[in-house]
Amino acid sequence: MMRMKKSDSVFQERMAKHQDELRWLYMELYGNEEMFGELTSQMYEYYQARKASLKNRDKKREENPDWFKKNDMLGMMLYLDNFAGNLKGVQKKLDYLKSCNVNCIHLMPFLDSPEGRSDGGYAVADFRKVKPELGTMEDLAALTDKCHRKDMNVCMDFVMNHTSEDHEWAKKARQGDGEYMSRYFFYDSYDIPGKYEETVPQVFPTTAPGNFTYLPELQHYVLTTFYPYQWDLNYKNPRVFNEMMYNFLYLANQGIDIIRIDAVPYIWKELGTSCRNLPRVHTIVRMMRMIGEIVCPSVILLGEVVMEPEKVVPYFGTVEKPECHMLYNVTTMATTWHSLATQDIRLLKQQMDVVNTLPKEYTFLNYLRCHDDIGWGLDFDTLKWWGMEEVSHKRYLNDFFTGKYEGSVSRGELYNDDPVTQDARFCGTTASMCGVESAGFEQDEEKMEKAVGLDLMLHAYMFTQSGIPMLYSGDEIGQVNDYSYKGNPLKREDSRYLHRGAFHWDLAAKRGHADTVEGKIFMGLNRLEKLRRQEAVFDTKASVYTYDVHDDSILCIMRERDGEKFFGIFNFSSQDRTAWMQEDGEYRNLMTGEKMEMKDVFRMSGIPAAVSKDVFE
Ligand code: GLC
C-alpha cells in the first residue's frame, strides 16, 4: 500500500489514469499482488526522488506531448571516449554539438561493463555505475542538467534483455544460488537448449555461434542470445521485471530524456518459437510506457527493433495504448543503400509509401547508419519479382559496398559472414560508403566532388523523410573508416569497430574551410539542417508522399503543410537525369534560393534539388 502526502496529487492523478490497466497487465503476467504493491510503492519513491527541475520538465512535456516531433529535432549518436574522452569532456563540447544544430545526443553505452567482454558496452555489469574511466553518476546528472539548460536532450541505452556475466546477479547465479539462477535461463542438460536451437535463429553466427553457453564449473547451460558473456534475463520472474524497472527509473532520474530500449524484441522467450517479438514483449513495453508516464512523463522510449516492417510497427502499440514513442526506420535505411547500389528506387518508394500511410502519431527515427552493421533486411519477395534473388543479391550488395564490384567507389568490410546462410552484413561509415575514402586515397578531385555530393544528397533525403533524423558523430565532417581496431586484440574480431572510430578533432578544425572535404560536408549539412528547421513543411505534422517522376533512379518526396508544397528530388543514379513533374507555378529552389517557374521538366544533376512553393511572399 502506498502512503502519499496530499501534495503528491500529481503522482496520484497519473497513477489513477493508468492503474487499472497496469495492474491488469501485471497480474495477468505475474499474478503476484505483493510484487505489484512493491512496484507501485517504488514508483512513488522514484517520483519523490526526482529533482524539481525534472518534475518541471515533466509538467511542461505533459502539456506538450509532441515536443520530440518538431522539425528542429536533430540527433547525434556518439561514444563518449571517442568524442571527448569522458562525460566531463562532453560537457565542454556542447557548443560544438550546438554548432552542428544537434539538440539530442545519444550517449552510447557508458555503464560499467568488463573490458574486452563488453560488446561495445552492451554487456552491463552495473546499471547504476558509470564506467570509471568515463566518469560518475554525478557527472552524468551534471551533463544532463547542462544539456537541458542549453535546450538539448540526452538519450541513453537501457540494455534490458541481458546483463553481463559480471553483474552481481550473474556472479551469484554462477555460484549456484537458485534465487539468482531463476533470473536467467539455466539448464542442467542440453535437452531443452537443443530444442531451443531448433527454432531460434542466431544473432552473431560467426562471432558468437549458438544461443547457449556451457558453464563447466556449474555444469549448466545458460541462455546467451548475443555473446556468451551476455546472459539473457528471464522476465517470467517478476523480480527481474521489478528490478529492471527500478533501474530504468533510476537512470531516468539522472535527467535522461530518451531511453533506447536495446534489443527489445528478444526480451521474452518461449520454447518452440523464434523467441523474437512474442506477444508478452508488448505487454512488458506497454507496462514500461505507463510506468514512465506515471513517474517521469518527460522521458520517452525509443525501441530498437531491427526487424522487418510488419514486426516493427506493432511496437508503437495502438494510438489508445501506445508502447514506444519512437522506432528506428531500419528497413528504409537498408533499402536506401540497396537503391544506391542498384540505382533503382522502386523498392525504396514502395517502402516509404508504407511508412507514409501510418498514423502521424507514429514517429520514426531516420538514419543512414549507426554503430551497428547494416543488415540486408530487404523485401526479397518483391525483389524476386524484379529478378533479384536473396542470396545472390546480398552478395552483390556486399561486393558493391566493399568496393569489389567494378566501378564501385564504396569501402568497408563484412560482418558476421556466415558461410552457411551466406548472410553477411556490412560495416562502413557513410562517407566511406559514398566514396570519400577511395577518392581521398586516389587523390581524385572529380571523384571526391561526386562523393561529397552523394553524401550530402543522402543526408538531404534523410532530412526529408517523415520522422526525426539522427546523425552519427563524425559523419558531419565526412569521417572515413578507421582500420585501427584491427591492432586491438579486444576489438579485432568485431568489424563494427571499423565505423566506430575516434572523432578527429584535427579534421573537424577544417570544417569552416569551404575548400576542404570536412568543410564542404559540414557546411552543406548545416544549410540543410537550417532549412529543415526553418520551413514549416518539415514539421512531422506535414503529409509526406512519394511523387512519381517517371524515372526509376529518381526518388521524389513531396511534403505538404498548410497548402505549401515541397518537393525533394534525389538522384540515385550516377548520371544527370530528367525528372518529369506534373506541377506548374512558381517555386523556390531551396538549395540556391532561386525563384523558378516549374514547367513540365526539371533537369537534375547528381546533386539534390529541393524546391518549395511560394514560401517567401
Ligand atoms: C543491440 C545493439 C548492438 C548489441 C546488441 C546486444 O542490437 O545495438 O550493438 O550488440 O544490442 O546488446
mmCIF file with all atom_site columns, C-alpha atoms and ligand atoms in Angstrom, residues 79 108-109 118-123 157 159 161-162 203-204 226-227 230 260-264 266 304 306 328 370-373 415 494 496 500, ligand 1:
data_model
loop_
_atom_site.group_PDB
_atom_site.id
_atom_site.type_symbol
_atom_site.label_atom_id
_atom_site.label_alt_id
_atom_site.label_comp_id
_atom_site.label_asym_id
_atom_site.label_entity_id
_atom_site.label_seq_id
_atom_site.pdbx_PDB_ins_code
_atom_site.Cartn_x
_atom_site.Cartn_y
_atom_site.Cartn_z
_atom_site.occupancy
_atom_site.B_iso_or_equiv
_atom_site.pdbx_formal_charge
_atom_site.auth_seq_id
_atom_site.auth_comp_id
_atom_site.auth_asym_id
_atom_site.auth_atom_id
_atom_site.pdbx_PDB_model_num
ATOM   1  C CA . TYR A 1 79  ? 30.750 7.228   -27.943 1.00 0.00 ? 79  TYR A CA 1
ATOM   2  C CA . MET A 1 108 ? 26.444 5.280   -26.492 1.00 0.00 ? 108 MET A CA 1
ATOM   3  C CA . PRO A 1 109 ? 26.676 2.710   -23.679 1.00 0.00 ? 109 PRO A CA 1
ATOM   4  C CA . SER A 1 118 ? 31.579 -5.589  -23.261 1.00 0.00 ? 118 SER A CA 1
ATOM   5  C CA . ASP A 1 119 ? 30.045 -5.813  -26.768 1.00 0.00 ? 119 ASP A CA 1
ATOM   6  C CA . GLY A 1 120 ? 30.623 -2.090  -27.137 1.00 0.00 ? 120 GLY A CA 1
ATOM   7  C CA . GLY A 1 121 ? 29.149 -1.509  -23.673 1.00 0.00 ? 121 GLY A CA 1
ATOM   8  C CA . TYR A 1 122 ? 26.050 -3.631  -24.308 1.00 0.00 ? 122 TYR A CA 1
ATOM   9  C CA . ALA A 1 123 ? 27.039 -6.080  -21.558 1.00 0.00 ? 123 ALA A CA 1
ATOM   10 C CA . ASP A 1 157 ? 20.663 2.806   -23.860 1.00 0.00 ? 157 ASP A CA 1
ATOM   11 C CA . VAL A 1 159 ? 20.054 -2.852  -22.153 1.00 0.00 ? 159 VAL A CA 1
ATOM   12 C CA . ASN A 1 161 ? 17.454 -8.122  -22.473 1.00 0.00 ? 161 ASN A CA 1
ATOM   13 C CA . HIS A 1 162 ? 20.598 -9.285  -20.704 1.00 0.00 ? 162 HIS A CA 1
ATOM   14 C CA . VAL A 1 203 ? 22.326 -13.138 -33.947 1.00 0.00 ? 203 VAL A CA 1
ATOM   15 C CA . PHE A 1 204 ? 26.100 -13.479 -34.275 1.00 0.00 ? 204 PHE A CA 1
ATOM   16 C CA . PHE A 1 226 ? 24.171 -12.454 -28.105 1.00 0.00 ? 226 PHE A CA 1
ATOM   17 C CA . TYR A 1 227 ? 27.756 -13.010 -26.863 1.00 0.00 ? 227 TYR A CA 1
ATOM   18 C CA . GLN A 1 230 ? 25.696 -11.561 -22.150 1.00 0.00 ? 230 GLN A CA 1
ATOM   19 C CA . ARG A 1 260 ? 16.643 3.494   -26.034 1.00 0.00 ? 260 ARG A CA 1
ATOM   20 C CA . ILE A 1 261 ? 15.346 0.039   -25.228 1.00 0.00 ? 261 ILE A CA 1
ATOM   21 C CA . ASP A 1 262 ? 18.067 -2.150  -26.598 1.00 0.00 ? 262 ASP A CA 1
ATOM   22 C CA . ALA A 1 263 ? 17.209 -5.395  -28.410 1.00 0.00 ? 263 ALA A CA 1
ATOM   23 C CA . VAL A 1 264 ? 13.613 -5.175  -27.202 1.00 0.00 ? 264 VAL A CA 1
ATOM   24 C CA . TYR A 1 266 ? 14.193 -10.510 -27.641 1.00 0.00 ? 266 TYR A CA 1
ATOM   25 C CA . GLU A 1 304 ? 15.498 -0.780  -31.034 1.00 0.00 ? 304 GLU A CA 1
ATOM   26 C CA . VAL A 1 306 ? 15.773 -4.282  -36.072 1.00 0.00 ? 306 VAL A CA 1
ATOM   27 C CA . TYR A 1 328 ? 14.197 3.145   -35.891 1.00 0.00 ? 328 TYR A CA 1
ATOM   28 C CA . CYS A 1 370 ? 24.530 3.642   -36.790 1.00 0.00 ? 370 CYS A CA 1
ATOM   29 C CA . HIS A 1 371 ? 27.113 1.898   -34.597 1.00 0.00 ? 371 HIS A CA 1
ATOM   30 C CA . ASP A 1 372 ? 25.883 -1.499  -35.810 1.00 0.00 ? 372 ASP A CA 1
ATOM   31 C CA . ASP A 1 373 ? 26.297 -3.240  -39.129 1.00 0.00 ? 373 ASP A CA 1
ATOM   32 C CA . TYR A 1 415 ? 30.309 -8.504  -40.611 1.00 0.00 ? 415 TYR A CA 1
ATOM   33 C CA . ASP A 1 494 ? 34.272 -7.310  -34.391 1.00 0.00 ? 494 ASP A CA 1
ATOM   34 C CA . ARG A 1 496 ? 31.664 -2.943  -36.355 1.00 0.00 ? 496 ARG A CA 1
ATOM   35 C CA . ARG A 1 500 ? 33.156 3.411   -34.539 1.00 0.00 ? 500 ARG A CA 1
HETATM 36 C C1 . GLC B 2 .   ? 21.793 -4.009  -29.919 1.00 0.00 ? 1   GLC B C1 1
HETATM 37 C C2 . GLC B 2 .   ? 22.999 -3.115  -30.075 1.00 0.00 ? 1   GLC B C2 1
HETATM 38 C C3 . GLC B 2 .   ? 24.176 -3.927  -30.510 1.00 0.00 ? 1   GLC B C3 1
HETATM 39 C C4 . GLC B 2 .   ? 24.413 -5.019  -29.493 1.00 0.00 ? 1   GLC B C4 1
HETATM 40 C C5 . GLC B 2 .   ? 23.144 -5.837  -29.208 1.00 0.00 ? 1   GLC B C5 1
HETATM 41 C C6 . GLC B 2 .   ? 23.280 -6.697  -28.000 1.00 0.00 ? 1   GLC B C6 1
HETATM 42 O O1 . GLC B 2 .   ? 21.409 -4.574  -31.109 1.00 0.00 ? 1   GLC B O1 1
HETATM 43 O O2 . GLC B 2 .   ? 22.712 -2.089  -30.990 1.00 0.00 ? 1   GLC B O2 1
HETATM 44 O O3 . GLC B 2 .   ? 25.308 -3.130  -30.681 1.00 0.00 ? 1   GLC B O3 1
HETATM 45 O O4 . GLC B 2 .   ? 25.421 -5.876  -29.969 1.00 0.00 ? 1   GLC B O4 1
HETATM 46 O O5 . GLC B 2 .   ? 22.040 -4.991  -28.966 1.00 0.00 ? 1   GLC B O5 1
HETATM 47 O O6 . GLC B 2 .   ? 23.123 -5.967  -26.816 1.00 0.00 ? 1   GLC B O6 1
#
